PDB file of C-alpha atoms in Angstrom:
ATOM      1  CA  UNK A 285       0.000   0.000   0.000  1.00  0.00           C
ATOM      2  CA  UNK A 286       1.434   3.367  -1.021  1.00  0.00           C
ATOM      3  CA  UNK A 287       1.646   6.283   1.380  1.00  0.00           C
ATOM      4  CA  UNK A 288       1.036   9.854   0.275  1.00  0.00           C
ATOM      5  CA  UNK A 289       1.554  13.164   2.030  1.00  0.00           C
ATOM      6  CA  UNK A 290      -1.155  15.810   2.084  1.00  0.00           C
ATOM      7  CA  UNK A 291       0.283  19.211   1.229  1.00  0.00           C
ATOM      8  CA  UNK A 292      -1.648  22.461   1.026  1.00  0.00           C
ATOM      9  CA  UNK A 293      -0.577  25.847  -0.244  1.00  0.00           C
ATOM     10  CA  UNK A 294      -2.756  28.939  -0.072  1.00  0.00           C
ATOM     11  CA  UNK A 295      -2.505  32.483  -1.333  1.00  0.00           C
ATOM     12  CA  UNK A 296      -4.377  35.360  -2.908  1.00  0.00           C
ATOM     13  CA  UNK A 297      -4.812  36.958  -6.321  1.00  0.00           C
ATOM     14  CA  UNK A 298      -5.573  40.652  -6.608  1.00  0.00           C
ATOM     15  CA  UNK A 299      -8.016  41.675  -9.354  1.00  0.00           C
ATOM     16  CA  UNK A 300      -9.985  44.653 -10.637  1.00  0.00           C
ATOM     17  CA  UNK A 301     -13.281  43.149  -9.457  1.00  0.00           C
ATOM     18  CA  UNK A 302     -15.343  44.870  -6.760  1.00  0.00           C
ATOM     19  CA  UNK A 303     -18.687  44.654  -5.031  1.00  0.00           C
ATOM     20  CA  UNK A 304     -19.763  41.159  -6.091  1.00  0.00           C
ATOM     21  CA  UNK A 305     -22.961  39.838  -4.552  1.00  0.00           C
ATOM     22  CA  UNK A 306     -22.829  36.540  -2.605  1.00  0.00           C
ATOM     23  CA  UNK A 307     -24.367  34.723  -5.584  1.00  0.00           C
ATOM     24  CA  UNK A 308     -21.806  36.283  -7.934  1.00  0.00           C
ATOM     25  CA  UNK A 309     -18.955  35.299  -5.596  1.00  0.00           C
ATOM     26  CA  UNK A 310     -20.112  31.672  -5.728  1.00  0.00           C
ATOM     27  CA  UNK A 311     -20.305  31.736  -9.516  1.00  0.00           C
ATOM     28  CA  UNK A 312     -16.999  33.557 -10.040  1.00  0.00           C
ATOM     29  CA  UNK A 313     -15.240  31.215  -7.612  1.00  0.00           C
ATOM     30  CA  UNK A 314     -15.920  28.275  -9.922  1.00  0.00           C
ATOM     31  CA  UNK A 315     -14.410  30.124 -12.873  1.00  0.00           C
ATOM     32  CA  UNK A 316     -11.296  31.015 -10.877  1.00  0.00           C
ATOM     33  CA  UNK A 317     -10.863  27.454  -9.591  1.00  0.00           C
ATOM     34  CA  UNK A 318     -10.885  26.075 -13.124  1.00  0.00           C
ATOM     35  CA  UNK A 319      -8.674  28.868 -14.480  1.00  0.00           C
ATOM     36  CA  UNK A 320      -6.007  28.597 -11.774  1.00  0.00           C
ATOM     37  CA  UNK A 321      -5.837  24.809 -12.112  1.00  0.00           C
ATOM     38  CA  UNK A 322      -5.711  24.899 -15.921  1.00  0.00           C
ATOM     39  CA  UNK A 323      -3.039  27.608 -16.010  1.00  0.00           C
ATOM     40  CA  UNK A 324      -0.791  25.781 -13.541  1.00  0.00           C
ATOM     41  CA  UNK A 325      -1.293  22.486 -15.367  1.00  0.00           C
ATOM     42  CA  UNK A 326      -0.326  24.136 -18.652  1.00  0.00           C
ATOM     43  CA  UNK A 327       2.892  25.332 -16.975  1.00  0.00           C
ATOM     44  CA  UNK A 328       3.605  21.840 -15.623  1.00  0.00           C
ATOM     45  CA  UNK A 329       3.480  23.135 -12.050  1.00  0.00           C
ATOM     46  CA  UNK A 330       0.384  21.391 -10.688  1.00  0.00           C
ATOM     47  CA  UNK A 331       0.858  17.722  -9.667  1.00  0.00           C
ATOM     48  CA  UNK A 332      -1.589  15.100 -10.878  1.00  0.00           C
ATOM     49  CA  UNK A 333      -4.631  14.812  -8.625  1.00  0.00           C
ATOM     50  CA  UNK A 334      -4.217  18.265  -7.086  1.00  0.00           C
ATOM     51  CA  UNK A 335      -7.242  20.526  -6.893  1.00  0.00           C
ATOM     52  CA  UNK A 336      -7.879  24.226  -6.359  1.00  0.00           C
ATOM     53  CA  UNK A 337     -10.599  25.659  -4.112  1.00  0.00           C
ATOM     54  CA  UNK A 338     -11.451  29.359  -3.928  1.00  0.00           C
ATOM     55  CA  UNK A 339     -12.366  30.188  -0.340  1.00  0.00           C
ATOM     56  CA  UNK A 340     -13.386  33.833  -0.765  1.00  0.00           C
ATOM     57  CA  UNK A 341     -13.609  36.821  -3.095  1.00  0.00           C
ATOM     58  CA  UNK A 342     -13.809  39.938  -0.969  1.00  0.00           C
ATOM     59  CA  UNK A 343     -15.382  43.313  -1.746  1.00  0.00           C
ATOM     60  CA  UNK A 344     -12.061  44.567  -3.149  1.00  0.00           C
ATOM     61  CA  UNK A 345     -11.780  41.696  -5.601  1.00  0.00           C
ATOM     62  CA  UNK A 346      -9.080  39.785  -3.713  1.00  0.00           C
ATOM     63  CA  UNK A 347      -9.428  36.089  -4.531  1.00  0.00           C
ATOM     64  CA  UNK A 348      -8.308  33.713  -1.752  1.00  0.00           C
ATOM     65  CA  UNK A 349      -7.554  30.138  -2.747  1.00  0.00           C
ATOM     66  CA  UNK A 350      -6.076  26.915  -1.396  1.00  0.00           C
ATOM     67  CA  UNK A 351      -4.390  24.173  -3.422  1.00  0.00           C
ATOM     68  CA  UNK A 352      -4.519  20.644  -1.995  1.00  0.00           C
ATOM     69  CA  UNK A 353      -2.052  18.011  -3.191  1.00  0.00           C
ATOM     70  CA  UNK A 354      -1.426  14.374  -2.280  1.00  0.00           C
ATOM     71  CA  UNK A 355       2.214  13.680  -3.023  1.00  0.00           C
ATOM     72  CA  UNK A 356       4.033  10.317  -3.105  1.00  0.00           C
ATOM     73  CA  UNK A 357       7.026   9.401  -0.914  1.00  0.00           C
ATOM     74  CA  UNK A 358      10.215  10.963  -2.163  1.00  0.00           C
ATOM     75  CA  UNK A 359       8.506  13.943  -3.768  1.00  0.00           C
ATOM     76  CA  UNK A 360      10.325  17.205  -3.062  1.00  0.00           C
ATOM     77  CA  UNK A 361       7.388  19.033  -1.537  1.00  0.00           C
ATOM     78  CA  UNK A 362       9.282  22.292  -1.086  1.00  0.00           C
ATOM     79  CA  UNK A 363      10.295  22.421  -4.741  1.00  0.00           C
ATOM     80  CA  UNK A 364       6.726  21.701  -5.907  1.00  0.00           C
ATOM     81  CA  UNK A 365       5.227  24.456  -3.740  1.00  0.00           C
ATOM     82  CA  UNK A 366       7.996  26.852  -4.739  1.00  0.00           C
ATOM     83  CA  UNK A 367       7.266  26.070  -8.401  1.00  0.00           C
ATOM     84  CA  UNK A 368       3.576  26.844  -7.985  1.00  0.00           C
ATOM     85  CA  UNK A 369       4.316  30.155  -6.266  1.00  0.00           C
ATOM     86  CA  UNK A 370       6.872  31.035  -8.917  1.00  0.00           C
ATOM     87  CA  UNK A 371       4.361  30.490 -11.728  1.00  0.00           C
ATOM     88  CA  UNK A 372       1.666  32.500  -9.939  1.00  0.00           C
ATOM     89  CA  UNK A 373       4.168  35.333  -9.557  1.00  0.00           C
ATOM     90  CA  UNK A 374       4.553  35.445 -13.350  1.00  0.00           C
ATOM     91  CA  UNK A 375       2.677  38.111 -15.308  1.00  0.00           C
ATOM     92  CA  UNK A 376       2.061  35.604 -18.114  1.00  0.00           C
ATOM     93  CA  UNK A 377       0.342  33.148 -15.759  1.00  0.00           C
ATOM     94  CA  UNK A 378      -1.823  35.895 -14.271  1.00  0.00           C
ATOM     95  CA  UNK A 379      -2.789  36.975 -17.792  1.00  0.00           C
ATOM     96  CA  UNK A 380      -3.670  33.368 -18.647  1.00  0.00           C
ATOM     97  CA  UNK A 381      -5.922  33.159 -15.575  1.00  0.00           C
ATOM     98  CA  UNK A 382      -7.637  36.429 -16.536  1.00  0.00           C
ATOM     99  CA  UNK A 383      -8.261  35.166 -20.046  1.00  0.00           C
ATOM    100  CA  UNK A 384      -9.528  31.767 -18.904  1.00  0.00           C
ATOM    101  CA  UNK A 385     -11.996  33.261 -16.402  1.00  0.00           C
ATOM    102  CA  UNK A 386     -13.337  35.715 -18.988  1.00  0.00           C
ATOM    103  CA  UNK A 387     -13.671  32.936 -21.574  1.00  0.00           C
ATOM    104  CA  UNK A 388     -15.499  30.573 -19.194  1.00  0.00           C
ATOM    105  CA  UNK A 389     -17.823  33.350 -18.070  1.00  0.00           C
ATOM    106  CA  UNK A 390     -18.638  34.254 -21.661  1.00  0.00           C
ATOM    107  CA  UNK A 391     -19.324  30.665 -22.723  1.00  0.00           C
ATOM    108  CA  UNK A 392     -21.567  30.212 -19.679  1.00  0.00           C
ATOM    109  CA  UNK A 393     -23.490  33.411 -20.457  1.00  0.00           C
ATOM    110  CA  UNK A 394     -22.562  34.841 -17.080  1.00  0.00           C
ATOM    111  CA  UNK A 395     -24.372  37.960 -15.927  1.00  0.00           C
ATOM    112  CA  UNK A 396     -21.270  39.206 -14.059  1.00  0.00           C
ATOM    113  CA  UNK A 397     -20.335  41.954 -16.507  1.00  0.00           C
ATOM    114  CA  UNK A 398     -16.999  42.767 -14.807  1.00  0.00           C
ATOM    115  CA  UNK A 399     -15.614  39.356 -15.778  1.00  0.00           C
ATOM    116  CA  UNK A 400     -15.440  40.308 -19.438  1.00  0.00           C
ATOM    117  CA  UNK A 401     -12.742  42.870 -18.619  1.00  0.00           C
ATOM    118  CA  UNK A 402     -11.139  40.944 -15.753  1.00  0.00           C
ATOM    119  CA  UNK A 403      -7.540  41.813 -14.921  1.00  0.00           C
ATOM    120  CA  UNK A 404      -5.678  39.638 -12.395  1.00  0.00           C
ATOM    121  CA  UNK A 405      -3.077  42.140 -11.241  1.00  0.00           C
ATOM    122  CA  UNK A 406      -0.989  40.371  -8.624  1.00  0.00           C
ATOM    123  CA  UNK A 407      -0.174  37.374  -6.443  1.00  0.00           C
ATOM    124  CA  UNK A 408       0.233  37.259  -2.665  1.00  0.00           C
ATOM    125  CA  UNK A 409       1.971  34.202  -1.274  1.00  0.00           C
ATOM    126  CA  UNK A 410       0.253  32.518   1.670  1.00  0.00           C
ATOM    127  CA  UNK A 411       1.210  29.567   3.868  1.00  0.00           C
ATOM    128  CA  UNK A 412       2.156  26.007   3.026  1.00  0.00           C
ATOM    129  CA  UNK A 413       1.381  23.066   5.289  1.00  0.00           C
ATOM    130  CA  UNK A 414       2.828  19.588   5.173  1.00  0.00           C
ATOM    131  CA  UNK A 415       6.030  20.933   3.612  1.00  0.00           C
ATOM    132  CA  UNK A 416       9.240  22.299   5.046  1.00  0.00           C
ATOM    133  CA  UNK A 417      10.403  25.696   3.903  1.00  0.00           C
ATOM    134  CA  UNK A 418      13.929  24.651   2.946  1.00  0.00           C
ATOM    135  CA  UNK A 419      15.310  27.285   0.590  1.00  0.00           C
ATOM    136  CA  UNK A 420      18.923  28.365   1.155  1.00  0.00           C
ATOM    137  CA  UNK A 421      19.356  31.743   2.852  1.00  0.00           C
ATOM    138  CA  UNK A 422      22.186  33.845   4.370  1.00  0.00           C
ATOM    139  CA  UNK A 423      22.406  32.903   8.052  1.00  0.00           C
ATOM    140  CA  UNK A 424      23.731  35.926   9.933  1.00  0.00           C
ATOM    141  CA  UNK A 425      22.939  34.562  13.391  1.00  0.00           C
ATOM    142  CA  UNK A 426      24.469  31.087  13.696  1.00  0.00           C
ATOM    143  CA  UNK A 427      28.173  31.057  14.505  1.00  0.00           C
ATOM    144  CA  UNK A 428      30.358  29.745  11.704  1.00  0.00           C
ATOM    145  CA  UNK A 429      27.468  29.542   9.241  1.00  0.00           C
ATOM    146  CA  UNK A 430      27.147  31.080   5.814  1.00  0.00           C
ATOM    147  CA  UNK A 431      24.215  29.795   3.764  1.00  0.00           C
ATOM    148  CA  UNK A 432      21.903  27.250   5.389  1.00  0.00           C
ATOM    149  CA  UNK A 433      18.596  25.577   4.552  1.00  0.00           C
ATOM    150  CA  UNK A 434      17.279  24.683   8.006  1.00  0.00           C
ATOM    151  CA  UNK A 435      13.904  26.351   7.474  1.00  0.00           C
ATOM    152  CA  UNK A 436      14.564  29.082  10.057  1.00  0.00           C
ATOM    153  CA  UNK A 437      14.632  32.108   7.777  1.00  0.00           C
ATOM    154  CA  UNK A 438      13.630  35.407   9.405  1.00  0.00           C
ATOM    155  CA  UNK A 439      10.054  36.273   8.430  1.00  0.00           C
ATOM    156  CA  UNK A 440      11.105  39.273   6.328  1.00  0.00           C
ATOM    157  CA  UNK A 441      13.060  36.959   3.991  1.00  0.00           C
ATOM    158  CA  UNK A 442       9.898  34.972   3.262  1.00  0.00           C
ATOM    159  CA  UNK A 443       7.918  38.020   2.165  1.00  0.00           C
ATOM    160  CA  UNK A 444       7.277  37.813  -1.558  1.00  0.00           C
ATOM    161  CA  UNK A 445       9.028  41.124  -2.276  1.00  0.00           C
ATOM    162  CA  UNK A 446      12.239  39.863  -0.611  1.00  0.00           C
ATOM    163  CA  UNK A 447      12.412  36.229  -1.709  1.00  0.00           C
ATOM    164  CA  UNK A 448      14.455  36.920  -4.827  1.00  0.00           C
ATOM    165  CA  UNK A 449      17.131  38.641  -2.758  1.00  0.00           C
ATOM    166  CA  UNK A 450      17.366  36.264   0.190  1.00  0.00           C
ATOM    167  CA  UNK A 451      16.037  32.806  -0.800  1.00  0.00           C
ATOM    168  CA  UNK A 452      17.814  30.487  -3.228  1.00  0.00           C
ATOM    169  CA  UNK A 453      17.246  27.004  -4.617  1.00  0.00           C
ATOM    170  CA  UNK A 454      20.923  26.063  -4.223  1.00  0.00           C
ATOM    171  CA  UNK A 455      23.672  26.790  -1.735  1.00  0.00           C
ATOM    172  CA  UNK A 456      25.919  27.955  -4.579  1.00  0.00           C
ATOM    173  CA  UNK A 457      23.490  30.699  -5.607  1.00  0.00           C
ATOM    174  CA  UNK A 458      23.239  31.929  -2.031  1.00  0.00           C
ATOM    175  CA  UNK A 459      27.022  31.973  -1.588  1.00  0.00           C
ATOM    176  CA  UNK A 460      27.563  33.822  -4.855  1.00  0.00           C
ATOM    177  CA  UNK A 461      25.061  36.485  -3.800  1.00  0.00           C
ATOM    178  CA  UNK A 462      26.112  37.039  -0.178  1.00  0.00           C
ATOM    179  CA  UNK A 463      29.523  35.496   0.551  1.00  0.00           C
ATOM    180  CA  UNK A 464      31.762  35.985  -2.485  1.00  0.00           C
ATOM    181  CA  UNK A 465      34.689  36.584  -0.108  1.00  0.00           C
ATOM    182  CA  UNK A 466      34.236  33.255   1.725  1.00  0.00           C
ATOM    183  CA  UNK A 467      35.920  30.436  -0.173  1.00  0.00           C
ATOM    184  CA  UNK A 468      34.530  27.898   2.303  1.00  0.00           C
ATOM    185  CA  UNK A 469      30.905  29.019   1.953  1.00  0.00           C
ATOM    186  CA  UNK A 470      29.835  26.151  -0.292  1.00  0.00           C
ATOM    187  CA  UNK A 471      29.657  22.933   1.641  1.00  0.00           C
ATOM    188  CA  UNK A 472      29.472  24.683   5.032  1.00  0.00           C
ATOM    189  CA  UNK A 473      26.220  23.215   6.265  1.00  0.00           C
ATOM    190  CA  UNK A 474      27.338  22.853   9.875  1.00  0.00           C
ATOM    191  CA  UNK A 475      28.302  19.864  11.998  1.00  0.00           C
ATOM    192  CA  UNK A 476      25.245  17.909  13.225  1.00  0.00           C
ATOM    193  CA  UNK A 477      27.398  16.451  16.026  1.00  0.00           C
ATOM    194  CA  UNK A 478      28.407  19.858  17.363  1.00  0.00           C
ATOM    195  CA  UNK A 479      27.228  20.747  20.877  1.00  0.00           C
ATOM    196  CA  UNK A 480      24.974  23.772  21.275  1.00  0.00           C
ATOM    197  CA  UNK A 481      23.760  25.350  24.515  1.00  0.00           C
ATOM    198  CA  UNK A 482      20.103  26.285  24.916  1.00  0.00           C
ATOM    199  CA  UNK A 483      18.012  27.866  27.719  1.00  0.00           C
ATOM    200  CA  UNK A 484      15.746  25.963  30.103  1.00  0.00           C
ATOM    201  CA  UNK A 485      13.334  28.713  31.094  1.00  0.00           C
ATOM    202  CA  UNK A 486      11.548  26.595  33.684  1.00  0.00           C
ATOM    203  CA  UNK A 487      14.700  26.364  35.816  1.00  0.00           C
ATOM    204  CA  UNK A 488      16.684  29.430  34.735  1.00  0.00           C
ATOM    205  CA  UNK A 489      19.572  27.244  33.533  1.00  0.00           C
ATOM    206  CA  UNK A 490      21.228  26.286  30.257  1.00  0.00           C
ATOM    207  CA  UNK A 491      21.823  22.793  28.944  1.00  0.00           C
ATOM    208  CA  UNK A 492      23.425  21.408  25.789  1.00  0.00           C
ATOM    209  CA  UNK A 493      22.761  18.851  23.061  1.00  0.00           C
ATOM    210  CA  UNK A 494      24.223  17.881  19.736  1.00  0.00           C
ATOM    211  CA  UNK A 495      22.654  19.865  16.918  1.00  0.00           C
ATOM    212  CA  UNK A 496      21.056  16.748  15.445  1.00  0.00           C
ATOM    213  CA  UNK A 497      19.179  16.142  18.709  1.00  0.00           C
ATOM    214  CA  UNK A 498      17.780  19.651  19.133  1.00  0.00           C
ATOM    215  CA  UNK A 499      14.036  20.008  18.698  1.00  0.00           C
ATOM    216  CA  UNK A 500      12.566  22.413  16.148  1.00  0.00           C
ATOM    217  CA  UNK A 501      11.269  24.674  18.943  1.00  0.00           C
ATOM    218  CA  UNK A 502      14.724  24.902  20.572  1.00  0.00           C
ATOM    219  CA  UNK A 503      15.807  27.798  18.380  1.00  0.00           C
ATOM    220  CA  UNK A 504      17.869  29.754  20.949  1.00  0.00           C
ATOM    221  CA  UNK A 505      21.254  28.098  20.430  1.00  0.00           C
ATOM    222  CA  UNK A 506      24.669  29.225  21.667  1.00  0.00           C
ATOM    223  CA  UNK A 507      28.268  28.147  21.249  1.00  0.00           C
ATOM    224  CA  UNK A 508      29.162  28.571  24.931  1.00  0.00           C
ATOM    225  CA  UNK A 509      27.480  28.410  28.310  1.00  0.00           C
ATOM    226  CA  UNK A 510      28.669  31.986  28.898  1.00  0.00           C
ATOM    227  CA  UNK A 511      26.738  33.258  25.892  1.00  0.00           C
ATOM    228  CA  UNK A 512      23.574  31.353  26.796  1.00  0.00           C
ATOM    229  CA  UNK A 513      23.542  32.560  30.406  1.00  0.00           C
ATOM    230  CA  UNK A 514      24.431  36.159  29.530  1.00  0.00           C
ATOM    231  CA  UNK A 515      21.774  36.373  26.872  1.00  0.00           C
ATOM    232  CA  UNK A 516      18.834  34.625  28.527  1.00  0.00           C
ATOM    233  CA  UNK A 517      19.488  34.771  32.283  1.00  0.00           C
ATOM    234  CA  UNK A 518      21.532  37.916  32.877  1.00  0.00           C
ATOM    235  CA  UNK A 519      19.459  38.625  36.010  1.00  0.00           C
ATOM    236  CA  UNK A 520      20.554  35.311  37.557  1.00  0.00           C
ATOM    237  CA  UNK A 521      23.708  34.613  35.604  1.00  0.00           C
ATOM    238  CA  UNK A 522      25.637  33.168  38.547  1.00  0.00           C
ATOM    239  CA  UNK A 523      22.974  30.502  39.080  1.00  0.00           C
ATOM    240  CA  UNK A 524      22.881  29.762  35.355  1.00  0.00           C
ATOM    241  CA  UNK A 525      26.661  29.391  35.162  1.00  0.00           C
ATOM    242  CA  UNK A 526      26.371  26.719  37.853  1.00  0.00           C
ATOM    243  CA  UNK A 527      24.016  24.644  35.695  1.00  0.00           C
ATOM    244  CA  UNK A 528      24.748  20.987  36.621  1.00  0.00           C
ATOM    245  CA  UNK A 529      27.180  19.185  34.343  1.00  0.00           C
ATOM    246  CA  UNK A 530      27.897  22.192  32.123  1.00  0.00           C
ATOM    247  CA  UNK A 531      31.394  22.978  33.413  1.00  0.00           C
ATOM    248  CA  UNK A 532      30.756  26.583  34.375  1.00  0.00           C
ATOM    249  CA  UNK A 533      31.065  29.801  32.371  1.00  0.00           C
ATOM    250  CA  UNK A 534      34.355  30.815  30.825  1.00  0.00           C
ATOM    251  CA  UNK A 535      34.679  34.168  29.127  1.00  0.00           C
ATOM    252  CA  UNK A 536      36.940  34.493  26.119  1.00  0.00           C
ATOM    253  CA  UNK A 537      37.318  37.566  23.988  1.00  0.00           C
ATOM    254  CA  UNK A 538      35.303  40.777  24.213  1.00  0.00           C
ATOM    255  CA  UNK A 539      31.550  40.675  24.784  1.00  0.00           C
ATOM    256  CA  UNK A 540      29.699  42.004  21.725  1.00  0.00           C
ATOM    257  CA  UNK A 541      26.068  42.193  20.595  1.00  0.00           C
ATOM    258  CA  UNK A 542      24.687  40.804  17.335  1.00  0.00           C
ATOM    259  CA  UNK A 543      21.228  41.220  15.747  1.00  0.00           C
ATOM    260  CA  UNK A 544      18.878  38.251  16.075  1.00  0.00           C
ATOM    261  CA  UNK A 545      16.744  38.772  12.959  1.00  0.00           C
ATOM    262  CA  UNK A 546      14.329  36.006  13.876  1.00  0.00           C
ATOM    263  CA  UNK A 547      13.251  37.644  17.153  1.00  0.00           C
ATOM    264  CA  UNK A 548      14.053  41.294  16.341  1.00  0.00           C
ATOM    265  CA  UNK A 549      16.399  41.480  19.320  1.00  0.00           C
ATOM    266  CA  UNK A 550      20.123  41.618  20.031  1.00  0.00           C
ATOM    267  CA  UNK A 551      22.071  38.739  21.564  1.00  0.00           C
ATOM    268  CA  UNK A 552      25.339  38.466  23.450  1.00  0.00           C
ATOM    269  CA  UNK A 553      28.331  36.823  21.808  1.00  0.00           C
ATOM    270  CA  UNK A 554      32.047  36.537  22.450  1.00  0.00           C
ATOM    271  CA  UNK A 555      34.151  38.331  19.842  1.00  0.00           C
ATOM    272  CA  UNK A 556      36.394  35.255  19.623  1.00  0.00           C
ATOM    273  CA  UNK A 557      33.473  33.145  18.388  1.00  0.00           C
ATOM    274  CA  UNK A 558      32.489  35.402  15.481  1.00  0.00           C
ATOM    275  CA  UNK A 559      32.756  34.248  11.907  1.00  0.00           C
ATOM    276  CA  UNK A 560      34.275  36.616   9.368  1.00  0.00           C
ATOM    277  CA  UNK A 561      30.827  37.333   7.906  1.00  0.00           C
ATOM    278  CA  UNK A 562      29.489  38.333  11.352  1.00  0.00           C
ATOM    279  CA  UNK A 563      32.113  40.901  12.330  1.00  0.00           C
ATOM    280  CA  UNK A 564      30.490  43.806  10.502  1.00  0.00           C
ATOM    281  CA  UNK A 565      27.278  43.256  12.497  1.00  0.00           C
ATOM    282  CA  UNK A 566      28.977  43.265  15.939  1.00  0.00           C
ATOM    283  CA  UNK A 567      28.289  46.110  18.376  1.00  0.00           C
ATOM    284  CA  UNK A 568      29.953  47.092  21.644  1.00  0.00           C
ATOM    285  CA  UNK A 569      26.696  47.616  23.558  1.00  0.00           C
ATOM    286  CA  UNK A 570      23.074  46.510  23.573  1.00  0.00           C
ATOM    287  CA  UNK A 571      21.843  50.057  22.956  1.00  0.00           C
ATOM    288  CA  UNK A 572      24.065  50.552  19.906  1.00  0.00           C
ATOM    289  CA  UNK A 573      22.952  47.217  18.445  1.00  0.00           C
ATOM    290  CA  UNK A 574      19.260  48.021  18.994  1.00  0.00           C
ATOM    291  CA  UNK A 575      19.495  51.539  17.581  1.00  0.00           C
ATOM    292  CA  UNK A 576      21.382  50.244  14.538  1.00  0.00           C
ATOM    293  CA  UNK A 577      19.130  47.334  13.593  1.00  0.00           C
ATOM    294  CA  UNK A 578      15.781  47.553  15.409  1.00  0.00           C
ATOM    295  CA  UNK A 579      15.085  51.256  15.851  1.00  0.00           C
ATOM    296  CA  UNK A 580      11.356  51.494  15.211  1.00  0.00           C
ATOM    297  CA  UNK A 581       8.270  52.400  17.296  1.00  0.00           C
ATOM    298  CA  UNK A 582       7.196  49.543  19.542  1.00  0.00           C
ATOM    299  CA  UNK A 583      10.509  47.680  19.341  1.00  0.00           C
ATOM    300  CA  UNK A 584      11.324  45.706  22.503  1.00  0.00           C
ATOM    301  CA  UNK A 585      14.962  45.246  21.560  1.00  0.00           C
ATOM    302  CA  UNK A 586      16.273  47.069  24.630  1.00  0.00           C
ATOM    303  CA  UNK A 587      14.450  44.472  26.732  1.00  0.00           C
ATOM    304  CA  UNK A 588      16.426  41.681  25.027  1.00  0.00           C
ATOM    305  CA  UNK A 589      18.516  40.912  28.092  1.00  0.00           C
ATOM    306  CA  UNK A 590      16.021  41.851  30.797  1.00  0.00           C
TER     307      UNK A 590
END
């Protein structure tokens, strides 16, 4: 018996429609479902057996949809979803959808007059479920890392307007864009057997595990016990440094502060542990780091170490 994985990918299409009645929304939704599916199939982007459902067309003409796929073992889910989003970002695909909807409406003698001059103007990427977001990206947080594909990109990199600059299908492309000076960028995916320290908030201590044993939610990772305790438990650092079996804190190099793009905060690091690509982001104080990278209304950066 074969096993398949259910994968869904949603998003929105912006159009020049407006003010459709509930009955017109129901009718237009069917045209859009057929048009989106046919256009993606023509581009070779929609897997066999996948189907498109339009979940809403709002008063501003924004069409919300969800694509459901059942993929076989071994299928590269991330590549398939990325391919769909890439095609929907293309002006030619959007034009094909516009044309298909108008054609279907005309052949069905639709009374929705706006469909005859439909213009699908844009695509807004949504969320994907059942698939890991594994594109390569420049990792400015992890010590000794260049380009990684661990799925932990900062949210701003995933925004559709930024994907072309920060997300890449191969490590080589990422390295050529961001780390031309680093000859060892390609192939530097990190050592899964390396120990990383992480906070235990329930006890105010830090522990350590090999990278390969860390859970997905254990994202606060440090090279030394000193860094972990200083960053997460500065108010009770002495207790943290006495965490059982950790060997105590040892300070090496100058204490500096680096931006943590994922949490919009600054973290403590030892200058001796910085990679070459991280040095330009180092700051001598928390306030200078926050004002440099996270200086906007409502920022809680200055509370990073509180």
